[in-house]
XYZ file of C-alpha atoms in Angstrom:
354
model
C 35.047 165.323 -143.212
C 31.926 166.253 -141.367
C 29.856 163.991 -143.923
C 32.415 161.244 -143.538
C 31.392 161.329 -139.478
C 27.814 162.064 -140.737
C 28.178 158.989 -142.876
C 29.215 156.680 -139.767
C 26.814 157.473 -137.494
C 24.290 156.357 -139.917
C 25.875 152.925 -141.337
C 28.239 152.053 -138.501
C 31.322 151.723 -141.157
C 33.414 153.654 -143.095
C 36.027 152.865 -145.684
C 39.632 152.727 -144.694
C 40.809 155.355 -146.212
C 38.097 157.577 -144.469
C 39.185 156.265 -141.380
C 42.453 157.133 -142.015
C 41.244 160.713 -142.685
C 39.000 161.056 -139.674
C 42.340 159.875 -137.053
C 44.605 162.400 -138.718
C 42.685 165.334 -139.974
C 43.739 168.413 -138.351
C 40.632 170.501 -138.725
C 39.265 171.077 -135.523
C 35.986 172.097 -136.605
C 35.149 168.418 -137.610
C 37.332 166.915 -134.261
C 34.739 168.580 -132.350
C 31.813 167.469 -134.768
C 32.754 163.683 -134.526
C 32.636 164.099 -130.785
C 29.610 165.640 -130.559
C 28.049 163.371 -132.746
C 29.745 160.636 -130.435
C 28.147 162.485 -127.242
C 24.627 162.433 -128.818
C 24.586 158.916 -129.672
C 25.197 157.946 -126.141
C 23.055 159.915 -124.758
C 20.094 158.387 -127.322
C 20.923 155.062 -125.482
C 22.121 155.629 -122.323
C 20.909 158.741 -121.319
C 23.184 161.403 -119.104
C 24.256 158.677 -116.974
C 27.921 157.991 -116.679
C 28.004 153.980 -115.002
C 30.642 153.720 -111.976
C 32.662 150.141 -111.673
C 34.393 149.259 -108.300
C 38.009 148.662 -109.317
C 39.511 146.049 -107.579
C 43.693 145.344 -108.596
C 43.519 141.560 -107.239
C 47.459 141.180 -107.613
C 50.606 142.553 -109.428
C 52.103 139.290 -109.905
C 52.247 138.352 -114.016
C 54.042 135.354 -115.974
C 54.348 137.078 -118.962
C 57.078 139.987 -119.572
C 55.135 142.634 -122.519
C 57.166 145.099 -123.262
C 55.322 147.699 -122.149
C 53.834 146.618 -118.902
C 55.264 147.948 -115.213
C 54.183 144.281 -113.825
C 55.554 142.629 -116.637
C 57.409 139.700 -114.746
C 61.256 140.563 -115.140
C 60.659 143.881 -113.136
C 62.745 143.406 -110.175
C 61.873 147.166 -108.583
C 58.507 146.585 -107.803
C 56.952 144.998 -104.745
C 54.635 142.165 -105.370
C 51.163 141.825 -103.315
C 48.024 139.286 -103.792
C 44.939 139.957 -102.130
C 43.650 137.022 -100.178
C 40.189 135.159 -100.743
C 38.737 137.319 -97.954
C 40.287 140.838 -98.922
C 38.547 140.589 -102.505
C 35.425 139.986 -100.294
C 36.315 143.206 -98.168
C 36.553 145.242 -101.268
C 33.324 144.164 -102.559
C 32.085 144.755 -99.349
C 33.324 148.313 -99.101
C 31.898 149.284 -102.746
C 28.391 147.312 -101.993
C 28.480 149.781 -99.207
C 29.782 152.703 -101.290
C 26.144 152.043 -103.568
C 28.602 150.448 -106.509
C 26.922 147.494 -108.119
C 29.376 146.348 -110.312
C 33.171 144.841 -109.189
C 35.943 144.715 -111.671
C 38.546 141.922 -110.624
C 41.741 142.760 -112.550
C 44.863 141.449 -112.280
C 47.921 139.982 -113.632
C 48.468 136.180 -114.820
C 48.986 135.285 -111.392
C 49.950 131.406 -111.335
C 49.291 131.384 -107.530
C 45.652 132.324 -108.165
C 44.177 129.707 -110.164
C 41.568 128.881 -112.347
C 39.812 127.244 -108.984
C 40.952 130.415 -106.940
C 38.759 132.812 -109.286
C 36.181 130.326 -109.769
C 35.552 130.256 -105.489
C 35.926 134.252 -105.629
C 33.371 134.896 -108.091
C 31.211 132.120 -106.443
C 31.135 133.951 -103.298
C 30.927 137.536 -105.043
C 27.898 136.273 -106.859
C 25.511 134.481 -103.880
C 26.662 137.534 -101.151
C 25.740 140.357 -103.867
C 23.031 138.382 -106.541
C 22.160 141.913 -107.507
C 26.004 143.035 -108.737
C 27.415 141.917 -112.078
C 31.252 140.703 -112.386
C 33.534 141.995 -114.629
C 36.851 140.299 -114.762
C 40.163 141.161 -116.769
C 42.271 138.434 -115.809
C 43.780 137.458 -119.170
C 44.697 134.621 -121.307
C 42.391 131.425 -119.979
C 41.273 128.362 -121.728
C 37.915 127.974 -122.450
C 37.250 125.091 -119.989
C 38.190 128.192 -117.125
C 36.199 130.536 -118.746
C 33.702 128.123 -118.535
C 34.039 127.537 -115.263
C 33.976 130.990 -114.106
C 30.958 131.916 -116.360
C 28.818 129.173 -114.493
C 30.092 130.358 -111.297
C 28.485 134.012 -111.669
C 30.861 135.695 -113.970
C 28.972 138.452 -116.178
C 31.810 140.255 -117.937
C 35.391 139.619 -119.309
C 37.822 142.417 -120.359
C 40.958 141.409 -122.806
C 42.057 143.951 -124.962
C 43.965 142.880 -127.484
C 45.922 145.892 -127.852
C 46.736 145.916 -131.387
C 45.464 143.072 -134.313
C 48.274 143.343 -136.614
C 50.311 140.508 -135.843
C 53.622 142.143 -136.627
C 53.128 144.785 -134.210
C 51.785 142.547 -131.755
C 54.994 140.185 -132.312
C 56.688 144.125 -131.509
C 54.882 144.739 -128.088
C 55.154 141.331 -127.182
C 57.800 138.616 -125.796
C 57.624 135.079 -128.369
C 55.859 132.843 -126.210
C 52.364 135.346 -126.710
C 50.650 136.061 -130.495
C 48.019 137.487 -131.261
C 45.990 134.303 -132.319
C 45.879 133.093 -129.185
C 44.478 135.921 -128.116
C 41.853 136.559 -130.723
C 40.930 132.855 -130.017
C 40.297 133.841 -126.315
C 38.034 136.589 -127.151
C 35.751 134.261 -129.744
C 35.936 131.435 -126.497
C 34.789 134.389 -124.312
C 32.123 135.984 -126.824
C 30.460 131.878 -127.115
C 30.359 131.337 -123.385
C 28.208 134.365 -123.487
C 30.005 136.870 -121.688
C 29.867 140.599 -122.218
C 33.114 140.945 -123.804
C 35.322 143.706 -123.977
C 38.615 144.403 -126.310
C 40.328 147.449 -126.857
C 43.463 149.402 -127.681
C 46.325 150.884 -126.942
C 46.346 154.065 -128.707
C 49.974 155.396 -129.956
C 52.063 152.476 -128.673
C 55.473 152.406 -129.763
C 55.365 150.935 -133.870
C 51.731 152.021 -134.284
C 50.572 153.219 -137.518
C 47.007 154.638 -138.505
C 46.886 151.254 -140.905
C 47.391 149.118 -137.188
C 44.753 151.330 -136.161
C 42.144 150.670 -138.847
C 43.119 146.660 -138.688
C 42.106 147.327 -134.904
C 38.751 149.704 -135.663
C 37.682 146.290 -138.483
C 38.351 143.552 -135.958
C 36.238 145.546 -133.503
C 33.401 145.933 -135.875
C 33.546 142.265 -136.510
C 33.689 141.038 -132.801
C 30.692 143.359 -131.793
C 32.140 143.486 -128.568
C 29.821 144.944 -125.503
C 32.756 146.686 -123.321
C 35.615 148.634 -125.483
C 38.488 149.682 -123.650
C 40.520 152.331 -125.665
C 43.869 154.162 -123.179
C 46.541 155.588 -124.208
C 50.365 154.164 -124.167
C 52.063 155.476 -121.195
C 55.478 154.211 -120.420
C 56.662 152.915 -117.525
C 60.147 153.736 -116.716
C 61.336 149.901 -115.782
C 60.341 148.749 -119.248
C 61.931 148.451 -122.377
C 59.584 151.025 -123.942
C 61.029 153.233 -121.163
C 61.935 156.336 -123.443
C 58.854 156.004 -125.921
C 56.696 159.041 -126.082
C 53.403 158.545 -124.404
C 49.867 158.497 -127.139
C 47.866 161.535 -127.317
C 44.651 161.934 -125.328
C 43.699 163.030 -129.054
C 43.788 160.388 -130.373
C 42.341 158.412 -128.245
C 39.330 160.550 -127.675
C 38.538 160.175 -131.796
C 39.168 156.561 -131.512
C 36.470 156.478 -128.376
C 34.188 158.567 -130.689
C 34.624 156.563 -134.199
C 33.699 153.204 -131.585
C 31.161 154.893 -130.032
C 29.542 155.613 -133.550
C 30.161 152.368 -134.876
C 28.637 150.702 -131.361
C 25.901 152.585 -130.097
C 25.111 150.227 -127.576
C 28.857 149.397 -126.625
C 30.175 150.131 -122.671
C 32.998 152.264 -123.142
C 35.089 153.837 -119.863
C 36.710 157.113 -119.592
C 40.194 154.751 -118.525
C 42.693 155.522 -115.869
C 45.593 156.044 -118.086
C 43.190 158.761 -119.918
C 42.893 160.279 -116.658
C 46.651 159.687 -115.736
C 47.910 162.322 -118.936
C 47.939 165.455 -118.213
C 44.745 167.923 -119.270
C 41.244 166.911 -119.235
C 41.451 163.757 -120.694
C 38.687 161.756 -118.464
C 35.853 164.534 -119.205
C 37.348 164.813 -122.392
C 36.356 161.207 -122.434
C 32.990 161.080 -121.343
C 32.093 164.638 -124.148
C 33.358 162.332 -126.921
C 30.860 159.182 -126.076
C 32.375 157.333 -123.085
C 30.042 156.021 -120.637
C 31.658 153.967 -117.542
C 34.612 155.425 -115.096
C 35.947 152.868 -113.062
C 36.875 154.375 -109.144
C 38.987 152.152 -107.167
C 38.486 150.065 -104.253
C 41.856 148.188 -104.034
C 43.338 148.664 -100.311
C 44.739 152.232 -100.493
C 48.081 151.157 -99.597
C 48.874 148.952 -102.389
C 47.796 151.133 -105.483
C 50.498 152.181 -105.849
C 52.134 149.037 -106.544
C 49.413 148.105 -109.035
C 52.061 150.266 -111.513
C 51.049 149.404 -115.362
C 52.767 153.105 -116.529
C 54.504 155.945 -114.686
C 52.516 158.484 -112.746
C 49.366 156.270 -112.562
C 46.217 158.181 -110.883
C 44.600 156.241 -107.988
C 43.556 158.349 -105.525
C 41.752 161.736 -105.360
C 38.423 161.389 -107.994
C 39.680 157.967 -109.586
C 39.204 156.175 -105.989
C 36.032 154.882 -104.963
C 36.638 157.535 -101.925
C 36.383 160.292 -104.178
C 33.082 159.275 -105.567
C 31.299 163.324 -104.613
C 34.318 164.971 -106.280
C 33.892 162.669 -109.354
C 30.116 163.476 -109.337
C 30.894 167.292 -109.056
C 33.471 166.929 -112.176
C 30.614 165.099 -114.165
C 27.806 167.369 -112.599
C 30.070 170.305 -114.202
C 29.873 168.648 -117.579
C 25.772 167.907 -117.832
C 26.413 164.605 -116.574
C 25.100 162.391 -112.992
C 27.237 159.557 -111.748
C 24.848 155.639 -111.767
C 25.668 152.835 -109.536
C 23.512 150.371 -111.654
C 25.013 147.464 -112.886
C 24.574 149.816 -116.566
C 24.812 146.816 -118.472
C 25.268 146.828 -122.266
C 22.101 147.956 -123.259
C 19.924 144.832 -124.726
C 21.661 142.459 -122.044
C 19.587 139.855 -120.923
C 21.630 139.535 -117.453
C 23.294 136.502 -116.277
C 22.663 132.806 -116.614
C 24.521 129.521 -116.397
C 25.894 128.420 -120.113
C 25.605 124.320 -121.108
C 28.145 123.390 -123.730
């Protein structure tokens, strides 16, 4: 198989049935090939540099119920927050301070904070810190919001879709979301010329290595600048409940195939990597990720910010912990960069006309 990863690196594709081969082949020899293959093509573009984002968990409030998710809006056991106007601004504050130039506003489908709401956040992010870029993952929007929030300062939107088979999707999913509506987000999102991000979530209950190749082609056809790629971990107040968790494995080849496929492409080392046990965040970073994502939400609501069981928060994941997570990387060959680390042939932010 070590042609086959040989073979990607130099024409960005490979068949499906090669795929196939590469996320199930149990020689470790060529595991350990792809990633180092992986490893070196980052480093041709991005150097040693692993990019830090300020994490900010906005609210835990959602009107949609997946399957899988602990926020997921029938969960009765957790407690609900929303940060205010001027507690996002605190955060941003705290990671400006902190030498973090980008701010990741994720949250929920919050109805309470609007289209408007955003819009005045990210206005305010942008003139108070011109020299930060704005990532947001707030979900499903139509394109007149994205709009809106793209001309108010917006740089980057994250939406993974999780899994393209529709089938599947229809399996992770409650009836009133499909998968077209999300693909049709992403294309509104990729137009309004945001950095876009997609991504996975590797060994969720029903996934097959054929969901996984429909995934790796839609990817290769979105050329998507941000790839998020985390394993499935349940979350015990969820009808997934007693599903078994995805492999760091598998993830880490998945990271490694994108990573081949996108040179250029911003992938993290994700919290729910970090959240299995073993190495899975270095792990992450030796098989071609480049971003880790510390957080700055208010210490004393992380824990409510509960997408799976045992989520890490604190310790090297929070923006607190920023010298232990530079040790961890130091250990590895690797220095910690608060530049904005955008996706490399950005041309930065500017105002779209329709």
């Amino acid at each position: 198989m070590k042609k086959e990863v040989d073979r990607l690196a130099a024409y960005r594709t490979l068949s499906d049935r090669d795929l196939i081969e590469l996320l199930s082949c149990s020689d470790a020899d060529t595991v350990s090939y792809l990633h180092r293959r992986a490893r070196e093509v980052a480093f041709l573009h991005f150097g040693n540099k692993v990019y830090l984002r300020g994490l900010i968990e906005i609210s835990n409030f959602c009107r949609n119920n997946c399957f899988y998710c602990g926020i997921r809006k029938d969960n009765s056991e957790i407690t609900r927050y929303r940060l205010s106007h001027n507690e996002v601004l605190m955060c941003c504050r705290e990671g400006y301070a902190l030498g973090l130039r980008t701010f990741v506003l994720q949250g929920g489908e919050d109805p309470e904070q609007t289209a408007s709401w955003v819009e005045a956040i990210v206005r305010d992010i942008h003139a108070e810190f011109p020299d930060c870029a704005i990532t947001l993952s707030l979900g499903e929007k139509s394109y007149r919001s994205y709009l809106r929030l793209r001309n108010a300062g917006a740089d980057r939107y994250l939406l993974r879709h999780e899994t393209f088979d529709s089938g599947h999707y229809s399996y992770l999913h409650p009836p009133s979301m499909c998968i077209a509506r999300r693909i049709e987000c992403l294309r509104n999102l990729k137009k309004l010329g945001f950095q876009t991000g997609t991504g996975v979530m590797v060994g969720s209950p029903g996934q097959t290595l054929e969901h996984l190749v429909q995934d790796i082609r839609f990817i290769e056809e979105l050329q998507p600048e941000m790839i998020g790629l985390g394993p499935f971990i349940p979350h015990h107040a969820t009808p997934f409940a007693g599903e078994t968790a995805g492999t760091i494995d598998r993830t880490l080849r998945l990271i490694a195939i994108c990573r081949l496929m996108l040179p250029k492409a911003l992938i993290p080392a994700t919290t729910a990597l970090a959240s299995l046990p073993g190495k899975g965040r270095v792990g992450g970073i030796l098989a071609g990720a480049n971003v880790v994502m510390p957080n700055l939400s208010p210490p004393s609501l992380r824990k409510d910010y509960s997408l799976y069981d045992n989520k890490v928060a604190f310790g090297s994941e929070s923006a607190q912990g920023i010298r232990d997570l530079a040790a961890e990387l130091q250990d590895i060959g690797y220095e910690i960069s608060m530049a904005r680390g955008d996706h490399a042939g950005y041309e930065g932010w500017k105002p779209y006309f329709p």
